[in-house]
PDB file of C-alpha atoms in Angstrom:
ATOM      1  CA  ASP A   1      92.332 -43.067  12.289  1.00 68.00           C
ATOM      2  CA  VAL A   2      90.719 -41.101  15.068  1.00 65.00           C
ATOM      3  CA  LYS A   3      91.958 -37.573  15.188  1.00 90.00           C
ATOM      4  CA  VAL A   4      91.711 -35.220  18.135  1.00 95.00           C
ATOM      5  CA  THR A   5      92.985 -31.767  17.337  1.00 95.00           C
ATOM      6  CA  GLN A   6      93.774 -29.037  19.830  1.00 96.00           C
ATOM      7  CA  SER A   7      93.809 -25.523  18.445  1.00 91.00           C
ATOM      8  CA  SER A   8      97.237 -24.514  19.759  1.00 92.00           C
ATOM      9  CA  ARG A   9     100.378 -26.369  20.719  1.00 93.00           C
ATOM     10  CA  TYR A  10     101.836 -23.448  22.666  1.00 96.00           C
ATOM     11  CA  LEU A  11     100.039 -20.454  24.119  1.00 97.00           C
ATOM     12  CA  VAL A  12     101.208 -17.478  26.193  1.00 97.00           C
ATOM     13  CA  LYS A  13      98.587 -15.341  27.907  1.00 97.00           C
ATOM     14  CA  ARG A  14      98.573 -12.548  30.455  1.00 97.00           C
ATOM     15  CA  THR A  15      97.131 -12.757  33.957  1.00 98.00           C
ATOM     16  CA  GLY A  16      93.446 -11.856  33.955  1.00 97.00           C
ATOM     17  CA  GLU A  17      92.852 -12.668  30.296  1.00 97.00           C
ATOM     18  CA  LYS A  18      90.002 -14.912  29.231  1.00 97.00           C
ATOM     19  CA  VAL A  19      91.501 -17.928  27.493  1.00 97.00           C
ATOM     20  CA  PHE A  20      89.828 -20.398  25.166  1.00 97.00           C
ATOM     21  CA  LEU A  21      91.312 -23.816  24.432  1.00 97.00           C
ATOM     22  CA  GLU A  22      89.569 -25.597  21.609  1.00 97.00           C
ATOM     23  CA  CYS A  23      89.398 -29.300  20.881  1.00 97.00           C
ATOM     24  CA  VAL A  24      87.833 -31.038  17.902  1.00 97.00           C
ATOM     25  CA  GLN A  25      87.410 -34.767  17.281  1.00 96.00           C
ATOM     26  CA  ASP A  26      86.401 -36.365  14.005  1.00 94.00           C
ATOM     27  CA  MET A  27      85.051 -39.756  15.090  1.00 89.00           C
ATOM     28  CA  ASP A  28      81.602 -38.915  16.441  1.00 91.00           C
ATOM     29  CA  HIS A  29      82.620 -39.811  20.012  1.00 91.00           C
ATOM     30  CA  GLU A  30      80.138 -39.173  22.787  1.00 90.00           C
ATOM     31  CA  ASN A  31      82.669 -38.483  25.511  1.00 90.00           C
ATOM     32  CA  MET A  32      85.161 -35.665  25.595  1.00 93.00           C
ATOM     33  CA  PHE A  33      87.553 -34.756  28.380  1.00 93.00           C
ATOM     34  CA  TRP A  34      89.869 -31.979  29.475  1.00 96.00           C
ATOM     35  CA  TYR A  35      92.850 -32.902  31.622  1.00 95.00           C
ATOM     36  CA  ARG A  36      95.610 -30.870  33.119  1.00 96.00           C
ATOM     37  CA  GLN A  37      99.066 -32.459  33.262  1.00 95.00           C
ATOM     38  CA  ASP A  38     101.640 -31.324  35.817  1.00 94.00           C
ATOM     39  CA  PRO A  39     104.920 -33.034  36.782  1.00 89.00           C
ATOM     40  CA  GLY A  40     104.439 -35.445  39.667  1.00 86.00           C
ATOM     41  CA  LEU A  41     100.672 -35.089  39.555  1.00 89.00           C
ATOM     42  CA  GLY A  42      99.900 -36.918  36.348  1.00 89.00           C
ATOM     43  CA  LEU A  43      96.692 -36.148  34.506  1.00 92.00           C
ATOM     44  CA  ARG A  44      93.961 -34.536  36.532  1.00 92.00           C
ATOM     45  CA  LEU A  45      90.448 -34.333  35.170  1.00 91.00           C
ATOM     46  CA  ILE A  46      89.062 -30.816  34.881  1.00 95.00           C
ATOM     47  CA  TYR A  47      85.748 -31.437  33.131  1.00 94.00           C
ATOM     48  CA  PHE A  48      84.197 -34.029  30.911  1.00 91.00           C
ATOM     49  CA  SER A  49      81.165 -34.160  28.677  1.00 93.00           C
ATOM     50  CA  TYR A  50      79.171 -37.220  27.708  1.00 89.00           C
ATOM     51  CA  ASP A  51      76.814 -35.471  25.284  1.00 89.00           C
ATOM     52  CA  VAL A  52      76.168 -32.147  23.609  1.00 91.00           C
ATOM     53  CA  LYS A  53      75.467 -29.429  26.173  1.00 88.00           C
ATOM     54  CA  MET A  54      76.149 -31.893  29.008  1.00 90.00           C
ATOM     55  CA  LYS A  55      79.102 -31.469  31.326  1.00 92.00           C
ATOM     56  CA  GLU A  56      80.383 -32.922  34.555  1.00 91.00           C
ATOM     57  CA  LYS A  57      82.985 -31.534  36.918  1.00 92.00           C
ATOM     58  CA  GLY A  58      86.144 -33.492  37.391  1.00 90.00           C
ATOM     59  CA  ASP A  59      88.621 -33.227  40.234  1.00 89.00           C
ATOM     60  CA  ILE A  60      89.830 -29.652  39.647  1.00 94.00           C
ATOM     61  CA  PRO A  61      87.107 -27.548  37.989  1.00 96.00           C
ATOM     62  CA  GLU A  62      87.785 -24.339  39.917  1.00 96.00           C
ATOM     63  CA  GLY A  63      88.767 -21.473  37.634  1.00 96.00           C
ATOM     64  CA  TYR A  64      87.610 -23.321  34.521  1.00 98.00           C
ATOM     65  CA  SER A  65      84.434 -23.714  32.536  1.00 97.00           C
ATOM     66  CA  VAL A  66      83.598 -25.708  29.413  1.00 97.00           C
ATOM     67  CA  SER A  67      81.303 -25.539  26.441  1.00 96.00           C
ATOM     68  CA  ARG A  68      80.028 -28.270  24.153  1.00 96.00           C
ATOM     69  CA  GLU A  69      77.606 -26.847  21.618  1.00 95.00           C
ATOM     70  CA  LYS A  70      78.412 -29.418  18.952  1.00 95.00           C
ATOM     71  CA  LYS A  71      79.300 -33.068  19.378  1.00 94.00           C
ATOM     72  CA  GLU A  72      82.720 -32.744  17.794  1.00 96.00           C
ATOM     73  CA  ARG A  73      83.917 -29.683  19.705  1.00 97.00           C
ATOM     74  CA  PHE A  74      84.737 -29.258  23.380  1.00 97.00           C
ATOM     75  CA  SER A  75      86.113 -25.960  24.614  1.00 97.00           C
ATOM     76  CA  LEU A  76      87.908 -25.233  27.864  1.00 98.00           C
ATOM     77  CA  ILE A  77      87.611 -21.683  29.135  1.00 98.00           C
ATOM     78  CA  LEU A  78      89.817 -19.982  31.693  1.00 97.00           C
ATOM     79  CA  GLU A  79      87.601 -17.123  32.840  1.00 94.00           C
ATOM     80  CA  SER A  80      90.464 -15.074  34.253  1.00 97.00           C
ATOM     81  CA  ALA A  81      93.828 -16.695  33.711  1.00 97.00           C
ATOM     82  CA  SER A  82      96.194 -16.910  36.653  1.00 97.00           C
ATOM     83  CA  THR A  83      99.821 -17.953  36.866  1.00 97.00           C
ATOM     84  CA  ASN A  84      98.893 -21.159  38.710  1.00 97.00           C
ATOM     85  CA  GLN A  85      97.041 -22.253  35.585  1.00 98.00           C
ATOM     86  CA  THR A  86     100.323 -22.486  33.689  1.00 98.00           C
ATOM     87  CA  SER A  87     100.325 -26.121  32.643  1.00 97.00           C
ATOM     88  CA  MET A  88      99.926 -28.675  29.872  1.00 96.00           C
ATOM     89  CA  TYR A  89      96.309 -29.199  28.856  1.00 97.00           C
ATOM     90  CA  LEU A  90      95.233 -32.414  27.168  1.00 96.00           C
ATOM     91  CA  CYS A  91      91.949 -33.033  25.419  1.00 96.00           C
ATOM     92  CA  ALA A  92      90.660 -36.556  24.840  1.00 93.00           C
ATOM     93  CA  SER A  93      87.628 -38.263  23.390  1.00 92.00           C
ATOM     94  CA  SER A  94      86.159 -41.744  23.662  1.00 89.00           C
ATOM     95  CA  LEU A  95      83.238 -43.704  22.338  1.00 84.00           C
ATOM     96  CA  GLY A  96      80.664 -44.586  24.949  1.00 73.00           C
ATOM     97  CA  THR A  97      81.737 -45.273  28.490  1.00 66.00           C
ATOM     98  CA  ALA A  98      85.087 -44.886  30.236  1.00 61.00           C
ATOM     99  CA  ASN A  99      85.695 -48.542  29.433  1.00 69.00           C
ATOM    100  CA  THR A 100      86.697 -47.662  25.911  1.00 79.00           C
ATOM    101  CA  GLU A 101      90.022 -46.338  24.690  1.00 85.00           C
ATOM    102  CA  ALA A 102      90.559 -42.600  24.972  1.00 89.00           C
ATOM    103  CA  PHE A 103      92.169 -40.764  22.065  1.00 92.00           C
ATOM    104  CA  PHE A 104      94.229 -37.719  22.877  1.00 94.00           C
ATOM    105  CA  GLY A 105      95.150 -34.471  21.237  1.00 95.00           C
ATOM    106  CA  GLN A 106      98.747 -33.316  21.075  1.00 93.00           C
ATOM    107  CA  GLY A 107      98.393 -31.064  24.108  1.00 94.00           C
ATOM    108  CA  THR A 108      98.513 -27.310  24.617  1.00 96.00           C
ATOM    109  CA  ARG A 109     101.272 -25.928  26.773  1.00 96.00           C
ATOM    110  CA  LEU A 110      99.812 -22.786  28.309  1.00 98.00           C
ATOM    111  CA  THR A 111     101.971 -20.206  30.018  1.00 98.00           C
ATOM    112  CA  VAL A 112     100.289 -17.425  31.975  1.00 98.00           C
ATOM    113  CA  VAL A 113     102.572 -14.454  32.655  1.00 97.00           C
TER     114      VAL A 113
ATOM    115  CA  ALA B   1      90.729 -38.222  45.696  1.00 51.00           C
ATOM    116  CA  GLN B   2      93.522 -40.198  44.088  1.00 52.00           C
ATOM    117  CA  THR B   3      92.074 -43.383  42.707  1.00 82.00           C
ATOM    118  CA  VAL B   4      95.054 -44.538  40.661  1.00 91.00           C
ATOM    119  CA  THR B   5      98.485 -44.808  42.278  1.00 93.00           C
ATOM    120  CA  GLN B   6     101.781 -45.234  40.506  1.00 95.00           C
ATOM    121  CA  SER B   7     104.424 -45.497  43.191  1.00 94.00           C
ATOM    122  CA  GLN B   8     107.477 -45.281  40.902  1.00 96.00           C
ATOM    123  CA  PRO B   9     108.045 -41.736  39.610  1.00 95.00           C
ATOM    124  CA  GLU B  10     111.072 -42.932  37.603  1.00 96.00           C
ATOM    125  CA  MET B  11     112.400 -46.243  36.395  1.00 97.00           C
ATOM    126  CA  SER B  12     115.303 -47.175  34.240  1.00 97.00           C
ATOM    127  CA  VAL B  13     116.109 -50.331  32.290  1.00 97.00           C
ATOM    128  CA  GLN B  14     118.968 -51.561  30.179  1.00 97.00           C
ATOM    129  CA  GLU B  15     118.191 -52.088  26.517  1.00 97.00           C
ATOM    130  CA  ALA B  16     116.951 -55.656  25.860  1.00 97.00           C
ATOM    131  CA  GLU B  17     116.149 -56.205  29.543  1.00 97.00           C
ATOM    132  CA  THR B  18     112.724 -56.458  31.210  1.00 98.00           C
ATOM    133  CA  VAL B  19     111.095 -53.843  33.413  1.00 98.00           C
ATOM    134  CA  THR B  20     107.866 -53.802  35.403  1.00 98.00           C
ATOM    135  CA  LEU B  21     105.884 -50.663  36.160  1.00 98.00           C
ATOM    136  CA  SER B  22     103.478 -50.775  39.101  1.00 97.00           C
ATOM    137  CA  CYS B  23      99.933 -49.471  39.437  1.00 97.00           C
ATOM    138  CA  THR B  24      97.186 -49.835  42.017  1.00 95.00           C
ATOM    139  CA  TYR B  25      93.691 -48.495  41.566  1.00 91.00           C
ATOM    140  CA  ASP B  26      90.354 -48.154  43.224  1.00 86.00           C
ATOM    141  CA  THR B  27      87.046 -48.204  41.401  1.00 77.00           C
ATOM    142  CA  SER B  28      83.421 -48.677  42.308  1.00 74.00           C
ATOM    143  CA  GLU B  29      82.708 -50.267  38.962  1.00 73.00           C
ATOM    144  CA  SER B  30      81.984 -53.985  38.911  1.00 74.00           C
ATOM    145  CA  ASP B  31      82.794 -54.537  35.269  1.00 78.00           C
ATOM    146  CA  TYR B  32      85.567 -52.363  33.942  1.00 82.00           C
ATOM    147  CA  TYR B  33      88.687 -52.032  31.859  1.00 87.00           C
ATOM    148  CA  LEU B  34      92.134 -50.899  32.887  1.00 91.00           C
ATOM    149  CA  PHE B  35      94.576 -49.154  30.609  1.00 94.00           C
ATOM    150  CA  TRP B  36      98.241 -48.329  30.220  1.00 97.00           C
ATOM    151  CA  TYR B  37      99.073 -45.301  28.088  1.00 97.00           C
ATOM    152  CA  LYS B  38     102.455 -44.142  26.818  1.00 97.00           C
ATOM    153  CA  GLN B  39     103.440 -40.511  26.343  1.00 95.00           C
ATOM    154  CA  PRO B  40     106.692 -40.112  24.396  1.00 93.00           C
ATOM    155  CA  PRO B  41     108.560 -36.798  24.195  1.00 87.00           C
ATOM    156  CA  SER B  42     106.322 -35.840  21.267  1.00 83.00           C
ATOM    157  CA  ARG B  43     103.510 -35.600  23.909  1.00 84.00           C
ATOM    158  CA  GLN B  44     101.051 -37.658  21.882  1.00 86.00           C
ATOM    159  CA  MET B  45      99.440 -40.062  24.338  1.00 92.00           C
ATOM    160  CA  ILE B  46      98.818 -43.513  22.902  1.00 92.00           C
ATOM    161  CA  LEU B  47      97.261 -46.683  24.254  1.00 94.00           C
ATOM    162  CA  VAL B  48      99.723 -49.462  25.081  1.00 96.00           C
ATOM    163  CA  ILE B  49      97.475 -52.187  26.436  1.00 96.00           C
ATOM    164  CA  ARG B  50      94.010 -52.766  27.865  1.00 94.00           C
ATOM    165  CA  GLN B  51      92.770 -55.360  30.385  1.00 93.00           C
ATOM    166  CA  GLU B  52      89.185 -56.428  30.885  1.00 89.00           C
ATOM    167  CA  ALA B  53      88.595 -56.919  34.588  1.00 87.00           C
ATOM    168  CA  TYR B  54      86.278 -59.897  34.181  1.00 86.00           C
ATOM    169  CA  LYS B  55      88.909 -61.815  32.206  1.00 85.00           C
ATOM    170  CA  GLN B  56      91.300 -63.856  34.298  1.00 82.00           C
ATOM    171  CA  GLN B  57      93.869 -64.083  31.533  1.00 90.00           C
ATOM    172  CA  ASN B  58      96.424 -61.292  31.525  1.00 94.00           C
ATOM    173  CA  ALA B  59      96.471 -59.153  28.386  1.00 94.00           C
ATOM    174  CA  THR B  60      99.534 -59.180  26.131  1.00 95.00           C
ATOM    175  CA  GLU B  61     100.512 -57.022  23.169  1.00 94.00           C
ATOM    176  CA  ASN B  62     103.798 -58.115  21.647  1.00 95.00           C
ATOM    177  CA  ARG B  63     106.507 -57.137  24.176  1.00 97.00           C
ATOM    178  CA  PHE B  64     103.977 -55.605  26.582  1.00 97.00           C
ATOM    179  CA  SER B  65     102.013 -57.631  29.103  1.00 97.00           C
ATOM    180  CA  VAL B  66     100.154 -56.984  32.313  1.00 97.00           C
ATOM    181  CA  ASN B  67      99.972 -58.692  35.677  1.00 96.00           C
ATOM    182  CA  PHE B  68      96.416 -58.104  36.808  1.00 94.00           C
ATOM    183  CA  GLN B  69      95.527 -58.959  40.403  1.00 93.00           C
ATOM    184  CA  LYS B  70      91.863 -58.063  40.774  1.00 90.00           C
ATOM    185  CA  ALA B  71      91.514 -58.744  44.495  1.00 89.00           C
ATOM    186  CA  ALA B  72      94.567 -56.632  45.237  1.00 92.00           C
ATOM    187  CA  LYS B  73      93.498 -53.994  42.683  1.00 91.00           C
ATOM    188  CA  SER B  74      96.929 -54.155  41.170  1.00 94.00           C
ATOM    189  CA  PHE B  75      97.689 -53.712  37.474  1.00 94.00           C
ATOM    190  CA  SER B  76     101.382 -53.745  36.570  1.00 97.00           C
ATOM    191  CA  LEU B  77     102.906 -53.396  33.116  1.00 98.00           C
ATOM    192  CA  LYS B  78     105.801 -55.578  32.025  1.00 98.00           C
ATOM    193  CA  ILE B  79     107.959 -54.515  29.102  1.00 98.00           C
ATOM    194  CA  SER B  80     110.176 -57.270  27.730  1.00 97.00           C
ATOM    195  CA  ASP B  81     113.205 -56.821  25.493  1.00 97.00           C
ATOM    196  CA  SER B  82     113.171 -53.079  26.149  1.00 97.00           C
ATOM    197  CA  GLN B  83     113.994 -50.826  23.220  1.00 97.00           C
ATOM    198  CA  LEU B  84     115.211 -47.244  23.080  1.00 96.00           C
ATOM    199  CA  GLY B  85     111.828 -46.242  21.660  1.00 95.00           C
ATOM    200  CA  ASP B  86     110.120 -47.420  24.837  1.00 97.00           C
ATOM    201  CA  ALA B  87     111.515 -44.414  26.706  1.00 97.00           C
ATOM    202  CA  ALA B  88     108.480 -42.346  27.709  1.00 97.00           C
ATOM    203  CA  MET B  89     106.080 -41.476  30.493  1.00 96.00           C
ATOM    204  CA  TYR B  90     103.702 -44.330  31.230  1.00 97.00           C
ATOM    205  CA  PHE B  91     100.299 -43.729  32.762  1.00 96.00           C
ATOM    206  CA  CYS B  92      97.963 -46.241  34.290  1.00 95.00           C
ATOM    207  CA  ALA B  93      94.240 -45.427  34.000  1.00 92.00           C
ATOM    208  CA  SER B  94      91.000 -46.777  35.397  1.00 87.00           C
ATOM    209  CA  PRO B  95      87.386 -45.606  35.252  1.00 79.00           C
ATOM    210  CA  GLN B  96      85.987 -43.899  38.321  1.00 74.00           C
ATOM    211  CA  ASN B  97      82.414 -43.751  37.168  1.00 70.00           C
ATOM    212  CA  ASN B  98      80.838 -44.984  34.019  1.00 62.00           C
ATOM    213  CA  ASN B  99      81.919 -42.048  31.936  1.00 66.00           C
ATOM    214  CA  ASP B 100      85.151 -40.647  33.282  1.00 75.00           C
ATOM    215  CA  MET B 101      88.685 -41.974  33.257  1.00 82.00           C
ATOM    216  CA  ARG B 102      91.267 -41.302  35.969  1.00 86.00           C
ATOM    217  CA  PHE B 103      95.012 -41.468  35.567  1.00 90.00           C
ATOM    218  CA  GLY B 104      97.958 -42.039  37.849  1.00 92.00           C
ATOM    219  CA  ALA B 105     100.851 -39.629  38.326  1.00 93.00           C
ATOM    220  CA  GLY B 106     102.939 -41.466  35.756  1.00 95.00           C
ATOM    221  CA  THR B 107     106.266 -43.290  35.649  1.00 97.00           C
ATOM    222  CA  ARG B 108     109.105 -41.910  33.574  1.00 96.00           C
ATOM    223  CA  LEU B 109     110.944 -44.796  31.934  1.00 97.00           C
ATOM    224  CA  THR B 110     114.529 -44.359  30.771  1.00 97.00           C
ATOM    225  CA  VAL B 111     116.106 -46.983  28.519  1.00 97.00           C
ATOM    226  CA  LYS B 112     119.894 -47.182  28.674  1.00 97.00           C
ATOM    227  CA  PRO B 113     121.772 -48.333  25.566  1.00 94.00           C
TER     228      PRO B 113
END
């Protein structure tokens, strides 16, 4: 079975802190994604990566950056956390194009205080 | 820009009855797949069903089936013989470009015993 693992299930950080959310997949997938999930807004794409060291902005990249130094790992970075970044963050991976099934991690619920 | 629209924030169904969840989408792809994902309270997102756009036949997976209207860009999910375990958030997804997947705002389904 494909496994996508997010480093934390719950996280509480202070305003202004630099926050790292880590995601690891074990199926050699090319594509990896970071989404933010908010009630009434569904999943919004922050960034995605289709290869090592490659990244593309999604719909809401402001305030975020990403890193993909190895194929299996995709990190989301909040440079200076703000309260409006309190949300659920979902990582996903897929093989090849967006026409293949995405596999998701269990989500990280981040609270910025 | 919103490319996937789910117009029903909440739906409810009686156990053993049938319910249909609506989705409309917009994509520039000519050959693509569409997806329905389920997110139960455990938060683990899982694939429910997938439709290939070039296939005229609607996809079915046990009690789950789709009504795919390509010209109307409509992709609804029908759940037959609803069970308590079907209670979840349901997300419709379509590719925007070749590599990234976009999701709707979700429909929360309640199943009444």
